[in-house]
Short mmCIF file of C-alpha atoms in Angstrom, two decimals:
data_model
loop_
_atom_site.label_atom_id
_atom_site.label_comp_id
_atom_site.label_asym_id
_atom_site.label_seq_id
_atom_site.Cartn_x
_atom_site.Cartn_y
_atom_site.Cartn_z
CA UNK A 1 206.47 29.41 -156.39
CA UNK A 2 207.45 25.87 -156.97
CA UNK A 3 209.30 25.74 -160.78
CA UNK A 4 210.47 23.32 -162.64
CA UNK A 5 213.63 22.34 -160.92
CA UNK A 6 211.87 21.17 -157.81
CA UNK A 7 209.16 19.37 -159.75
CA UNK A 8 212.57 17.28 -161.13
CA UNK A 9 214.20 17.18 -157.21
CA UNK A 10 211.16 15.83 -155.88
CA UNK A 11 209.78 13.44 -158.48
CA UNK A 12 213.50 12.00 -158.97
CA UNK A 13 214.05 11.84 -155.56
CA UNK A 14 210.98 10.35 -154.31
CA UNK A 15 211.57 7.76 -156.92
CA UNK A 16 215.10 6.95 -156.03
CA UNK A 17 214.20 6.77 -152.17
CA UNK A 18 212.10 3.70 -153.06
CA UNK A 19 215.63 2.23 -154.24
CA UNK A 20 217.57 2.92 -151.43
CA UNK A 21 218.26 0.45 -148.41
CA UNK A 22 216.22 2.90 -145.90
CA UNK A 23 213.38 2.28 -147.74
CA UNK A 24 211.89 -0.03 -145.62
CA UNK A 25 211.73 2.44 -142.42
CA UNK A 26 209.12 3.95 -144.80
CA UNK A 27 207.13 1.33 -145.53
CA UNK A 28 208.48 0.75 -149.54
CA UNK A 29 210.66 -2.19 -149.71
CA UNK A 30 213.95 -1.33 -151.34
CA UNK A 31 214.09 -1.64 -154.74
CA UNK A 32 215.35 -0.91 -158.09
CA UNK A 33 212.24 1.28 -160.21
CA UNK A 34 212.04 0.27 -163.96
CA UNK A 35 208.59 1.34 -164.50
CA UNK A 36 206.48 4.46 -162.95
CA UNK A 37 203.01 4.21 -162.79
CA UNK A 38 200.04 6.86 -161.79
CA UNK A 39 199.84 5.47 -158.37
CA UNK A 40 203.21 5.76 -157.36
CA UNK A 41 203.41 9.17 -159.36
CA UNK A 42 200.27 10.90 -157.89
CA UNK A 43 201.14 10.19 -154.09
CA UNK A 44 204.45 11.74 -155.05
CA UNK A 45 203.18 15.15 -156.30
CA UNK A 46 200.66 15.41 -153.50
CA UNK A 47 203.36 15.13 -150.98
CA UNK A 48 205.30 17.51 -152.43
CA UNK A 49 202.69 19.80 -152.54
CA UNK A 50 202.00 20.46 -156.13
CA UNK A 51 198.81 21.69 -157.50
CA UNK A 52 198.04 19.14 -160.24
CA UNK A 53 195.48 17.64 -162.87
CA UNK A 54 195.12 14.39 -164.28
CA UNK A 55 194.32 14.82 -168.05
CA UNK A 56 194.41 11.42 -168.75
CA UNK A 57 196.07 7.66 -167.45
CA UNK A 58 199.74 8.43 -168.00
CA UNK A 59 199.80 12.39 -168.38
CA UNK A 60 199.78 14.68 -165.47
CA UNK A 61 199.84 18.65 -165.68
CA UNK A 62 201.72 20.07 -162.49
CA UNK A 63 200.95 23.90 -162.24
CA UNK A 64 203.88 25.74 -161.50
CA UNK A 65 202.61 29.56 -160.96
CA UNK A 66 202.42 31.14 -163.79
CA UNK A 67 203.68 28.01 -166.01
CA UNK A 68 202.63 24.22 -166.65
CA UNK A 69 204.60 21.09 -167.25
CA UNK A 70 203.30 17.56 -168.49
CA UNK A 71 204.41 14.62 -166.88
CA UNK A 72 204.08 12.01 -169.16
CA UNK A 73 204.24 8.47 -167.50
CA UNK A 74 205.36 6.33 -170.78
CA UNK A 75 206.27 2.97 -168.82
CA UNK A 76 210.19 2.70 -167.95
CA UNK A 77 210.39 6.53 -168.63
CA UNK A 78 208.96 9.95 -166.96
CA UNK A 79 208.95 12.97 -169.02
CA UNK A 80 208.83 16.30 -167.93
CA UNK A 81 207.70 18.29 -170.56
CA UNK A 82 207.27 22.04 -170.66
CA UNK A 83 206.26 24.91 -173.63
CA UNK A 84 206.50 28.12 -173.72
CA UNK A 85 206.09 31.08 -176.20
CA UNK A 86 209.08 32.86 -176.27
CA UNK A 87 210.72 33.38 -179.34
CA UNK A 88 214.52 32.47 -178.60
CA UNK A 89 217.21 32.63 -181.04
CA UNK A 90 218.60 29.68 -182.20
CA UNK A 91 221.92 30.19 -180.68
CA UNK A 92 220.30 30.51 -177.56
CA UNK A 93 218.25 26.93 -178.15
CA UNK A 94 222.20 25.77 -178.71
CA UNK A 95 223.60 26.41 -175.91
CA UNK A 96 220.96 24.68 -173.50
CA UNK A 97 221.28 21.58 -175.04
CA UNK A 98 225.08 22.25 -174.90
CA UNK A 99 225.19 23.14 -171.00
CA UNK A 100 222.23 21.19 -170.06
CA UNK A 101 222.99 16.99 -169.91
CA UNK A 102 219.55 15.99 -169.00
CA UNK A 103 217.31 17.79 -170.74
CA UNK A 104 216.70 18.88 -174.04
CA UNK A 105 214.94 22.07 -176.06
CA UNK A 106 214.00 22.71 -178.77
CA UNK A 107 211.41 24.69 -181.36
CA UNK A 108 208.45 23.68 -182.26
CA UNK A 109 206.81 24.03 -186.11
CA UNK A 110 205.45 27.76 -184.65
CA UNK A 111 209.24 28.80 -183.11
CA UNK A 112 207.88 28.50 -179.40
CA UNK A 113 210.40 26.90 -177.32
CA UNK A 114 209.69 23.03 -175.47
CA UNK A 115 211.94 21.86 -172.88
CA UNK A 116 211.80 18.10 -171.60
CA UNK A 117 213.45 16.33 -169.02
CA UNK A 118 214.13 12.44 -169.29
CA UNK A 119 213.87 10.97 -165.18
#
């Protein structure tokens, strides 16, 4: 099973490679990306292998076995966004967002726990 932390490996680094200078032996001019769109981000998760839906322009639900995560395209920012319905303490909520510099979690209004990822 694929989880989350390849989803964010292979969306990141698919994105950086059409930065670097070796780009162009791929065909993708080199590059700095300030903006992701659908058609850069749906070639990306096909290569990769990922079973996927569209659910709308911007918002893509990658199935990761027994989970889901959104990708939400919002122009100069790609969100990985992921729920679950675990019922973790609060300390335990706390120390993710203390260890973890790129993402964040937190409850939701019901207690279930939602971890995104800024890329």
């Amino acid at each position: 099973m694929r989880g989350f932390g390849f989803l964010f490996i292979a969306v990141f680094s698919a994105l950086g490679l059409m930065g670097c200078s070796a780009a162009p032996h791929w065909g993708i001019g080199p590059r700095i990306v300030f903006e992701v769109d659908d058609a850069q981000l749906l070639p990306i998760l096909e290569a990769a292998g990922f079973d996927y839906e569209q659910i709308e322009p911007g918002a893509v639900r990658v199935h990761l076995g027994d989970y889901s995560a959104l990708l939400l395209v919002l122009g100069d920012n790609l969100l990985i966004h992921a729920g679950f319905s675990k019922k973790p303490s609060l300390r335990w909520v706390n120390e993710w967002n203390r260890s973890s510099r790129f993402s964040r979690c937190y409850l939701d209004g019901e207690g279930d726990v939602n971890l995104e990822w800024d890329l």
